[in-house]
Coordinates of N, CA and C in Angstrom, one line a residue:
X697 N 5.5 2.6 -11.6 CA 6.6 1.7 -11.8 C 6.4 1.0 -13.2
X698 N 7.3 1.3 -14.1 CA 7.2 0.7 -15.4 C 8.1 -0.5 -15.4
X699 N 7.6 -1.7 -15.2 CA 8.4 -2.9 -15.1 C 8.9 -3.3 -16.4
X700 N 8.2 -3.0 -17.5 CA 8.6 -3.4 -18.8 C 10.0 -2.9 -19.2
X701 N 10.4 -1.7 -18.6 CA 11.7 -1.2 -18.9 C 12.8 -2.0 -18.3
X702 N 12.5 -2.8 -17.3 CA 13.6 -3.6 -16.6 C 13.5 -5.1 -16.8
X703 N 12.2 -5.6 -17.0 CA 12.0 -7.0 -17.0 C 11.3 -7.5 -18.2
X704 N 11.4 -8.8 -18.5 CA 10.7 -9.4 -19.6 C 9.3 -9.6 -19.3
X705 N 8.4 -9.9 -20.3 CA 7.0 -10.1 -20.0 C 6.8 -11.2 -19.0
X706 N 7.5 -12.3 -19.1 CA 7.4 -13.4 -18.1 C 7.7 -13.0 -16.7
X707 N 8.8 -12.2 -16.6 CA 9.2 -11.7 -15.3 C 8.1 -10.7 -14.7
X708 N 7.5 -9.9 -15.6 CA 6.4 -9.0 -15.2 C 5.2 -9.8 -14.6
X709 N 4.9 -10.9 -15.4 CA 3.8 -11.7 -14.9 C 4.1 -12.4 -13.6
X710 N 5.3 -12.8 -13.4 CA 5.7 -13.4 -12.1 C 5.6 -12.4 -11.0
X711 N 6.1 -11.2 -11.3 CA 6.0 -10.1 -10.3 C 4.6 -9.9 -9.9
X712 N 3.6 -9.8 -10.9 CA 2.2 -9.6 -10.5 C 1.7 -10.7 -9.7
X713 N 1.9 -12.0 -10.1 CA 1.4 -13.1 -9.3 C 2.0 -13.1 -7.9
X714 N 3.3 -12.8 -7.8 CA 3.9 -12.8 -6.5 C 3.4 -11.7 -5.6
X715 N 3.3 -10.5 -6.1 CA 2.8 -9.4 -5.3 C 1.4 -9.5 -4.9
X716 N 0.5 -10.1 -5.8 CA -0.8 -10.4 -5.4 C -0.9 -11.4 -4.3
X717 N -0.1 -12.4 -4.4 CA 0.0 -13.5 -3.4 C 0.5 -12.9 -2.0
X718 N 1.4 -12.0 -2.1 CA 1.9 -11.4 -0.8 C 0.9 -10.5 -0.2
X719 N 0.1 -9.8 -1.0 CA -1.0 -9.0 -0.4 C -2.0 -9.8 0.3
X720 N -2.4 -11.0 -0.4 CA -3.3 -11.9 0.2 C -2.7 -12.5 1.5
X721 N -1.4 -12.8 1.5 CA -0.8 -13.4 2.7 C -0.9 -12.4 3.9
X722 N -0.8 -11.1 3.6 CA -0.9 -10.2 4.8 C -2.3 -10.3 5.4
X723 N -3.3 -10.8 4.8 CA -4.6 -10.9 5.3 C -4.9 -12.3 5.9
X724 N -4.4 -13.4 5.3 CA -4.8 -14.7 5.7 C -3.7 -15.7 5.9
X725 N -2.4 -15.2 5.9 CA -1.3 -16.1 6.1 C -1.1 -17.0 4.9
X726 N -0.6 -18.2 5.2 CA -0.2 -19.2 4.2 C -1.5 -19.8 3.5
X727 N -2.7 -19.4 3.9 CA -3.9 -19.8 3.2 C -4.0 -19.0 1.9
X728 N -3.0 -18.1 1.6 CA -3.0 -17.4 0.4 C -2.9 -18.2 -0.9
X729 N -2.5 -19.5 -0.7 CA -2.3 -20.4 -1.9 C -3.7 -20.9 -2.3
X730 N -4.7 -20.8 -1.4 CA -6.0 -21.3 -1.7 C -6.7 -20.5 -2.8
X731 N -7.3 -21.2 -3.8 CA -8.1 -20.5 -4.8 C -9.3 -19.7 -4.2
X732 N -9.9 -20.3 -3.2 CA -11.0 -19.6 -2.6 C -10.6 -18.3 -2.0
X733 N -9.5 -18.2 -1.4 CA -9.1 -16.9 -0.8 C -8.6 -15.9 -1.9
X734 N -8.1 -16.5 -3.0 CA -7.7 -15.6 -4.1 C -8.9 -14.9 -4.7
X735 N -9.9 -15.7 -4.9 CA -11.2 -15.2 -5.5 C -11.8 -14.1 -4.5
X736 N -11.9 -14.5 -3.3 CA -12.4 -13.6 -2.3 C -11.6 -12.3 -2.2
X737 N -10.3 -12.4 -2.3 CA -9.4 -11.2 -2.3 C -9.7 -10.3 -3.4
X738 N -10.0 -10.8 -4.6 CA -10.2 -10.0 -5.8 C -11.6 -9.4 -5.7
X739 N -12.5 -9.8 -4.9 CA -13.9 -9.3 -4.8 C -14.1 -8.3 -3.7
X740 N -13.3 -8.4 -2.7 CA -13.5 -7.5 -1.5 C -12.9 -6.1 -1.8
X741 N -13.7 -5.0 -1.7 CA -13.2 -3.7 -1.9 C -12.0 -3.4 -1.1
X742 N -11.0 -2.7 -1.6 CA -9.7 -2.6 -0.9 C -8.8 -3.6 -1.4
X743 N -9.1 -4.9 -1.1 CA -8.2 -5.9 -1.7 C -8.3 -5.9 -3.2
X744 N -9.5 -5.6 -3.7 CA -9.7 -5.5 -5.2 C -8.9 -4.4 -5.8
X745 N -8.9 -3.3 -5.0 CA -8.1 -2.1 -5.5 C -6.6 -2.5 -5.7
X746 N -6.1 -3.1 -4.7 CA -4.7 -3.6 -4.8 C -4.5 -4.6 -5.9
X747 N -5.4 -5.5 -6.1 CA -5.3 -6.5 -7.1 C -5.2 -5.8 -8.5
X748 N -6.1 -4.8 -8.7 CA -6.1 -4.1 -10.0 C -4.8 -3.3 -10.2
X749 N -4.3 -2.7 -9.1 CA -3.0 -1.9 -9.2 C -1.9 -2.8 -9.6
X750 N -1.8 -4.0 -8.9 CA -0.7 -4.9 -9.2 C -0.8 -5.4 -10.7
X751 N -2.0 -5.6 -11.2 CA -2.1 -6.0 -12.6 C -1.7 -4.9 -13.5
X752 N -2.1 -3.6 -13.2 CA -1.7 -2.5 -14.0 C -0.2 -2.4 -14.1
X753 N 0.5 -2.5 -12.9 CA 1.9 -2.3 -12.9 C 2.7 -3.4 -13.6
X754 N 2.1 -4.6 -13.7 CA 2.8 -5.7 -14.4 C 2.4 -5.8 -15.9
X755 N 1.4 -4.9 -16.4 CA 1.0 -5.0 -17.7 C 2.2 -4.7 -18.7
X756 N 2.3 -5.5 -19.7 CA 3.4 -5.5 -20.6 C 3.2 -4.8 -21.9
X757 N 2.0 -4.3 -22.2 CA 1.8 -3.5 -23.4 C 0.8 -2.4 -23.1
X758 N 0.8 -1.4 -24.0 CA -0.1 -0.3 -23.8 C -1.6 -0.6 -23.8
X759 N -2.0 -1.6 -24.6 CA -3.4 -2.0 -24.6 C -3.8 -2.5 -23.2
X760 N -3.1 -3.5 -22.7 CA -3.5 -4.1 -21.4 C -3.3 -3.1 -20.3
X761 N -2.3 -2.3 -20.4 CA -2.1 -1.3 -19.4 C -3.3 -0.3 -19.4
X762 N -3.8 0.0 -20.6 CA -5.0 0.9 -20.7 C -6.2 0.2 -20.1
X763 N -6.4 -1.1 -20.3 CA -7.5 -1.8 -19.8 C -7.5 -1.8 -18.3
X764 N -6.3 -2.1 -17.7 CA -6.2 -2.1 -16.2 C -6.4 -0.7 -15.6
X765 N -5.9 0.3 -16.4 CA -6.0 1.6 -15.9 C -7.5 2.0 -15.8
X766 N -8.3 1.6 -16.9 CA -9.7 1.9 -16.9 C -10.4 1.2 -15.7
X767 N -10.1 0.0 -15.5 CA -10.7 -0.8 -14.4 C -10.3 -0.1 -13.0
X768 N -9.1 0.4 -12.9 CA -8.7 1.1 -11.7 C -9.6 2.4 -11.5
X769 N -9.8 3.0 -12.6 CA -10.6 4.3 -12.6 C -12.0 4.0 -12.1
X770 N -12.7 3.0 -12.6 CA -14.0 2.7 -12.2 C -14.0 2.2 -10.8
X771 N -13.0 1.4 -10.4 CA -12.9 0.9 -9.0 C -12.9 2.1 -8.0
X772 N -12.2 3.2 -8.4 CA -12.1 4.3 -7.5 C -13.5 4.8 -7.1
X773 N -14.5 4.8 -7.9 CA -15.8 5.3 -7.6 C -16.6 4.2 -6.8
X774 N -16.4 3.0 -7.1 CA -17.1 1.9 -6.4 C -16.6 1.7 -5.0
X775 N -15.3 1.9 -4.8 CA -14.7 1.6 -3.5 C -14.5 2.8 -2.6
X776 N -14.6 4.0 -3.2 CA -14.4 5.2 -2.4 C -12.9 5.5 -2.1
X777 N -12.0 4.8 -2.8 CA -10.6 5.0 -2.5 C -9.9 5.5 -3.8
X778 N -9.0 6.6 -3.6 CA -8.3 7.1 -4.7 C -6.8 6.7 -4.5
X779 N -6.5 5.5 -4.9 CA -5.1 5.1 -4.9 C -4.7 4.8 -6.4
X780 N -4.0 5.8 -7.0 CA -3.7 5.7 -8.4 C -2.8 4.5 -8.7
X781 N -2.9 3.8 -9.8 CA -2.2 2.6 -10.1 C -0.7 2.9 -10.3
X782 N -0.3 4.2 -10.5 CA 1.1 4.6 -10.6 C 1.8 4.6 -9.3
X783 N 1.1 4.6 -8.2 CA 1.7 4.7 -6.8 C 2.7 3.5 -6.6
X784 N 3.9 3.9 -6.1 CA 4.9 2.9 -5.7 C 4.5 2.2 -4.4
X785 N 4.0 1.0 -4.4 CA 3.6 0.3 -3.2 C 4.5 -0.9 -3.0
X786 N 5.1 -1.1 -1.9 CA 6.0 -2.2 -1.6 C 5.2 -3.5 -1.5
X787 N 5.9 -4.5 -1.1 CA 5.4 -5.9 -0.9 C 4.4 -5.9 0.3
X788 N 3.3 -6.7 0.1 CA 2.5 -6.9 1.3 C 1.8 -5.7 1.8
X789 N 0.9 -5.1 1.0 CA 0.1 -4.0 1.5 C -1.2 -4.5 2.0
X790 N -1.7 -3.9 3.1 CA -3.0 -4.4 3.7 C -3.9 -3.2 4.0
X791 N -5.0 -3.1 3.4 CA -6.0 -2.1 3.6 C -7.0 -2.7 4.7
X792 N -6.9 -2.1 5.9 CA -7.6 -2.7 7.0 C -9.1 -2.5 6.9
X793 N -9.5 -1.3 6.5 CA -10.9 -0.9 6.3 C -11.0 0.0 5.1
X794 N -11.8 -0.3 4.1 CA -11.8 0.5 2.9 C -12.7 1.7 3.1
X795 N -12.4 2.7 2.2 CA -13.3 3.9 2.2 C -12.5 5.1 2.5
X796 N -12.7 6.1 1.6 CA -12.2 7.5 1.9 C -10.6 7.5 2.1
X797 N -9.9 6.7 1.3 CA -8.5 6.7 1.4 C -8.0 7.4 0.1
X798 N -7.1 8.4 0.3 CA -6.6 9.1 -0.8 C -5.0 9.1 -0.8
X799 N -4.4 8.7 -1.9 CA -3.0 8.6 -2.0 C -2.5 9.3 -3.2
X800 N -1.5 10.1 -3.1 CA -0.9 10.8 -4.2 C -0.1 9.8 -5.1
X801 N -0.3 9.9 -6.4 CA 0.4 8.9 -7.3 C 1.9 8.9 -7.3
X802 N 2.5 10.0 -6.7 CA 4.0 10.0 -6.6 C 4.5 9.6 -5.3
X803 N 3.6 9.2 -4.4 CA 4.0 8.7 -3.1 C 4.8 7.4 -3.2
X804 N 5.7 7.1 -2.3 CA 6.4 5.8 -2.2 C 6.1 5.2 -0.9
X805 N 5.7 3.9 -0.9 CA 5.3 3.2 0.3 C 6.1 1.9 0.4
X806 N 6.6 1.6 1.6 CA 7.4 0.4 1.7 C 6.7 -0.9 1.9
X807 N 7.4 -1.9 2.3 CA 6.8 -3.2 2.5 C 6.0 -3.3 3.8
X808 N 5.0 -4.2 3.9 CA 4.2 -4.5 5.1 C 3.5 -3.2 5.6
X809 N 2.8 -2.6 4.7 CA 2.2 -1.3 5.1 C 0.7 -1.6 5.4
X810 N 0.3 -1.0 6.5 CA -1.2 -1.1 6.9 C -1.8 0.3 6.8
X811 N -3.0 0.4 6.2 CA -3.6 1.7 6.1 C -5.1 1.4 6.4
X812 N -5.7 2.4 7.1 CA -7.1 2.2 7.5 C -8.0 3.3 6.8
X813 N -9.3 3.3 7.1 CA -10.2 4.2 6.4 C -9.9 5.7 6.8
X814 N -10.2 6.6 5.8 CA -10.1 8.0 6.1 C -8.7 8.6 6.0
X815 N -7.7 7.8 5.6 CA -6.3 8.2 5.6 C -6.0 9.0 4.3
X816 N -5.0 9.9 4.4 CA -4.5 10.7 3.3 C -3.0 10.7 3.3
X817 N -2.5 10.4 2.1 CA -1.0 10.5 1.8 C -0.9 11.4 0.6
X818 N -0.6 12.7 0.9 CA -0.7 13.7 -0.1 C 0.5 14.6 -0.2
X819 N 0.4 15.5 -1.3 CA 1.5 16.5 -1.5 C 1.2 17.8 -0.7
X820 N 2.1 18.7 -0.8 CA 1.9 20.0 -0.2 C 2.5 21.0 -1.1
X821 N 1.9 22.2 -1.0 CA 2.4 23.3 -1.8 C 2.9 24.4 -0.9
X822 N 4.1 24.9 -1.1 CA 4.6 26.0 -0.3 C 5.6 26.8 -1.1
X823 N 6.1 27.9 -0.5 CA 7.0 28.7 -1.2 C 8.3 28.0 -1.5
X824 N 8.6 27.0 -0.7 CA 9.9 26.2 -0.9 C 9.7 25.1 -1.9
X825 N 8.4 24.9 -2.4 CA 8.2 23.8 -3.3 C 7.2 22.8 -2.8
X826 N 6.9 21.8 -3.6 CA 6.0 20.8 -3.1 C 6.7 19.5 -3.0
X827 N 6.1 18.5 -2.5 CA 6.7 17.2 -2.3 C 5.7 16.2 -1.9
X828 N 6.0 14.9 -1.9 CA 5.1 13.8 -1.5 C 5.9 12.9 -0.6
X829 N 5.2 12.2 0.3 CA 5.8 11.4 1.3 C 6.6 10.2 0.8
X830 N 7.6 9.8 1.5 CA 8.3 8.5 1.3 C 8.1 7.8 2.6
X831 N 7.4 6.6 2.6 CA 7.1 5.9 3.8 C 7.9 4.6 3.8
X832 N 8.5 4.3 5.0 CA 9.4 3.1 5.1 C 8.6 1.8 5.3
X833 N 9.3 0.8 5.7 CA 8.8 -0.5 5.9 C 8.1 -0.7 7.2
X834 N 7.1 -1.6 7.3 CA 6.5 -1.9 8.5 C 5.8 -0.7 9.2
X835 N 5.1 0.1 8.4 CA 4.5 1.3 9.0 C 3.0 1.1 9.0
X836 N 2.3 1.7 9.9 CA 0.8 1.6 10.1 C 0.2 3.0 10.1
X837 N -0.8 3.3 9.3 CA -1.6 4.5 9.4 C -3.0 4.1 9.8
X838 N -3.4 4.6 11.0 CA -4.7 4.3 11.5 C -5.7 5.4 11.1
X839 N -7.0 5.1 11.4 CA -8.1 5.9 10.8 C -7.9 7.4 10.9
X840 N -8.2 8.0 9.8 CA -8.2 9.5 9.7 C -6.9 10.2 9.9
X841 N -5.8 9.4 9.8 CA -4.5 10.1 9.9 C -4.1 10.6 8.5
X842 N -3.1 11.6 8.6 CA -2.7 12.2 7.3 C -1.2 12.4 7.4
X843 N -0.5 12.1 6.2 CA 0.9 12.4 6.0 C 1.0 13.2 4.7
X844 N 1.5 14.4 4.8 CA 1.6 15.3 3.7 C 2.9 15.9 3.5
X845 N 3.3 16.2 2.3 CA 4.5 16.9 2.0 C 5.7 16.0 1.7
X846 N 6.8 16.6 1.3 CA 8.0 15.9 1.0 C 8.7 15.4 2.2
X847 N 8.1 14.5 3.0 CA 8.6 14.1 4.3 C 9.0 12.6 4.1
X848 N 9.9 12.2 5.0 CA 10.4 10.8 5.1 C 9.9 10.2 6.4
X849 N 9.1 9.1 6.3 CA 8.7 8.4 7.4 C 9.5 7.1 7.5
X850 N 10.2 6.9 8.7 CA 11.1 5.8 8.8 C 10.4 4.5 8.9
X851 N 11.2 3.5 9.2 CA 10.7 2.1 9.3 C 10.0 2.0 10.7
X852 N 9.0 1.1 10.8 CA 8.4 0.8 12.1 C 7.8 2.0 12.7
X853 N 7.0 2.7 12.0 CA 6.4 4.0 12.5 C 4.9 3.7 12.5
X854 N 4.3 4.1 13.7 CA 2.9 4.0 13.9 C 2.3 5.4 13.9
X855 N 1.4 5.7 13.0 CA 0.7 7.0 13.0 C -0.7 6.8 13.5
X856 N -0.9 7.4 14.7 CA -2.2 7.1 15.4 C -3.4 7.7 14.8
X857 N -4.6 7.3 15.2 CA -5.8 7.8 14.6 C -5.9 9.3 14.7
X858 N -6.2 10.0 13.6 CA -6.3 11.5 13.6 C -5.1 12.3 13.6
X859 N -3.9 11.6 13.6 CA -2.6 12.3 13.6 C -2.4 13.1 12.3
X860 N -1.7 14.2 12.4 CA -1.4 15.0 11.2 C 0.2 15.1 11.2
X861 N 0.7 14.6 10.1 CA 2.2 14.5 10.0 C 2.7 15.3 8.7
X862 N 3.4 16.3 8.9 CA 4.1 17.1 7.8 C 5.5 17.3 8.1
X863 N 6.1 16.3 8.8 CA 7.6 16.4 9.2 C 8.2 15.0 9.1
X864 N 9.5 14.9 9.0 CA 10.2 13.6 9.0 C 10.0 12.9 10.4
X865 N 9.9 11.6 10.3 CA 9.7 10.8 11.5 C 10.8 9.7 11.5
X866 N 11.5 9.6 12.6 CA 12.6 8.5 12.7 C 12.0 7.1 12.9
X867 N 12.9 6.1 12.7 CA 12.5 4.7 12.9 C 11.9 4.5 14.3
X868 N 11.1 3.5 14.4 CA 10.6 3.1 15.8 C 9.9 4.2 16.5
X869 N 9.0 4.9 15.9 CA 8.3 6.0 16.6 C 6.8 5.9 16.4
X870 N 6.1 6.6 17.4 CA 4.7 6.8 17.3 C 4.4 8.3 17.1
X871 N 3.5 8.6 16.2 CA 3.1 10.0 16.0 C 1.6 10.1 16.5
X872 N 1.3 11.0 17.4 CA 0.0 11.2 17.8 C -0.4 12.7 17.7
X873 N -1.7 13.0 17.6 CA -2.2 14.4 17.7 C -2.1 15.2 16.4
X874 N -2.8 16.3 16.5 CA -2.8 17.3 15.4 C -2.7 18.7 16.1
X875 N -1.5 19.3 16.0 CA -0.3 18.9 15.2 C 0.4 17.7 15.8
X876 N 1.0 17.0 15.0 CA 1.6 15.7 15.4 C 2.8 15.8 16.4
X877 N 2.9 14.9 17.2 CA 4.0 14.8 18.2 C 4.6 13.4 18.1
X878 N 6.0 13.4 18.0 CA 6.7 12.2 17.9 C 7.0 11.6 19.3
X879 N 6.7 10.3 19.5 CA 7.0 9.6 20.7 C 8.0 8.4 20.3
X880 N 9.3 8.6 20.6 CA 10.2 7.5 20.2 C 10.0 6.3 21.1
X881 N 10.4 5.1 20.5 CA 10.3 3.8 21.2 C 11.6 3.1 21.0
X882 N 12.0 2.2 21.9 CA 13.2 1.5 21.8 C 13.1 0.3 20.8
X883 N 11.9 -0.1 20.6 CA 11.6 -1.2 19.6 C 10.4 -0.8 18.8
X884 N 10.1 -1.7 17.8 CA 9.0 -1.3 16.9 C 7.7 -1.3 17.5
X885 N 7.0 -0.2 17.4 CA 5.6 -0.1 18.0 C 4.6 -0.7 17.1
X886 N 5.0 -1.1 15.8 CA 4.0 -1.6 14.9 C 4.0 -3.2 14.8
X887 N 5.0 -3.8 15.5 CA 5.2 -5.2 15.4 C 3.9 -6.0 15.6
X888 N 3.1 -5.6 16.6 CA 1.9 -6.4 16.9 C 0.8 -6.1 15.9
X889 N 0.9 -5.1 15.1 CA -0.1 -4.8 14.1 C 0.2 -5.3 12.7
X890 N 1.5 -5.6 12.5 CA 1.9 -6.1 11.2 C 1.7 -7.7 11.2
X891 N 0.4 -8.1 11.0 CA 0.1 -9.5 11.0 C 0.6 -10.1 9.7
X892 N 1.2 -11.3 9.8 CA 1.7 -12.0 8.6 C 2.7 -11.1 7.8
X893 N 3.8 -10.7 8.3 CA 4.8 -9.9 7.4 C 5.2 -10.8 6.3
X894 N 5.5 -10.2 5.1 CA 5.8 -11.0 3.9 C 7.1 -11.8 4.1
X895 N 7.9 -11.4 5.0 CA 9.2 -12.2 5.2 C 8.9 -13.6 5.7
X896 N 7.7 -13.8 6.3 CA 7.3 -15.1 6.9 C 6.6 -16.0 5.9
X897 N 6.4 -15.5 4.7 CA 5.6 -16.2 3.7 C 6.4 -17.4 3.2
X898 N 5.8 -18.5 3.1 CA 6.5 -19.7 2.5 C 6.7 -19.5 1.0
X899 N 7.9 -19.9 0.5 CA 8.2 -19.7 -0.9 C 7.4 -20.7 -1.7

């Protein structure tokens, strides 16, 4: 996401500060205004990864973008997570347990996203072409689950531990198993797992 094409430098900085605050909010609620929690957020692996990504995306010139890109590169090896800074990540992302998370740089992820250790969001190669996932709002990926290919995951989708998803999933669904099986629900199955949704954050 190149914010410089659309926004002024001041707007980019505001975007960075706001998105960082929203990521912290997803972990600690309205305590996100505390300097102590902000420092802790920047030091904890996983949280630090998101912190660096947000800074990269808000960088307003090539030099600062290059610095943040380098920091993201080194963070990849220290955290064990490959989440490229180019990845489109919505408001309020929460990494539940860090380690062995791989995300394709062309993936699109919605607001209030939860992801756990061992997850993969990747592309696929086939005779019909390749593609990367588009994931909606209020979705949860639990440990060792995978979403691959040019698929669309709806809003309020829970992907259970170990599930393999290479197909579209409608709103308000659970996916279990390998190969994956869709279990529709009348209401959101992720509501109890989306702690502190960003919509509830105080302005």
